[in-house]
XYZ file of C-alpha atoms in Angstrom:
43
model
C 269.787 254.831 137.176
C 266.678 253.712 138.718
C 264.783 250.510 137.800
C 261.223 249.739 138.941
C 259.864 246.369 139.208
C 257.062 244.537 140.751
C 256.945 241.130 141.816
C 253.659 239.275 141.652
C 252.376 235.790 142.144
C 250.118 235.648 139.073
C 251.087 235.895 135.342
C 248.682 238.210 133.325
C 248.868 240.058 130.133
C 250.516 242.932 131.368
C 253.443 240.745 132.815
C 256.607 241.715 131.003
C 258.960 238.740 132.297
C 258.842 235.518 133.801
C 261.712 234.374 135.899
C 261.763 230.508 136.502
C 263.907 228.103 138.118
C 263.691 224.391 137.801
C 260.201 223.940 138.799
C 258.479 226.635 136.782
C 255.356 224.394 136.282
C 252.091 225.850 134.721
C 253.516 229.348 134.998
C 255.865 228.487 132.137
C 252.676 227.270 130.126
C 250.673 230.340 131.002
C 253.530 232.681 130.252
C 253.682 230.881 126.750
C 250.156 231.123 125.977
C 250.327 234.887 126.868
C 253.461 235.408 124.950
C 255.537 236.491 127.960
C 259.287 236.456 128.021
C 260.715 233.479 129.983
C 264.122 234.073 131.795
C 265.619 230.586 133.224
C 267.275 230.951 136.451
C 270.526 228.794 136.204
C 271.499 228.457 139.809
């Protein structure tokens, strides 16, 4: 099975998921406003 993914610097309405670590900062706020699913990295 093949999975395609694009890694980008900015969040937009076309973003499906945001993967964040301890310091997600303003990206978490923007993802929340755009109703983007947030995945917290627990490393």
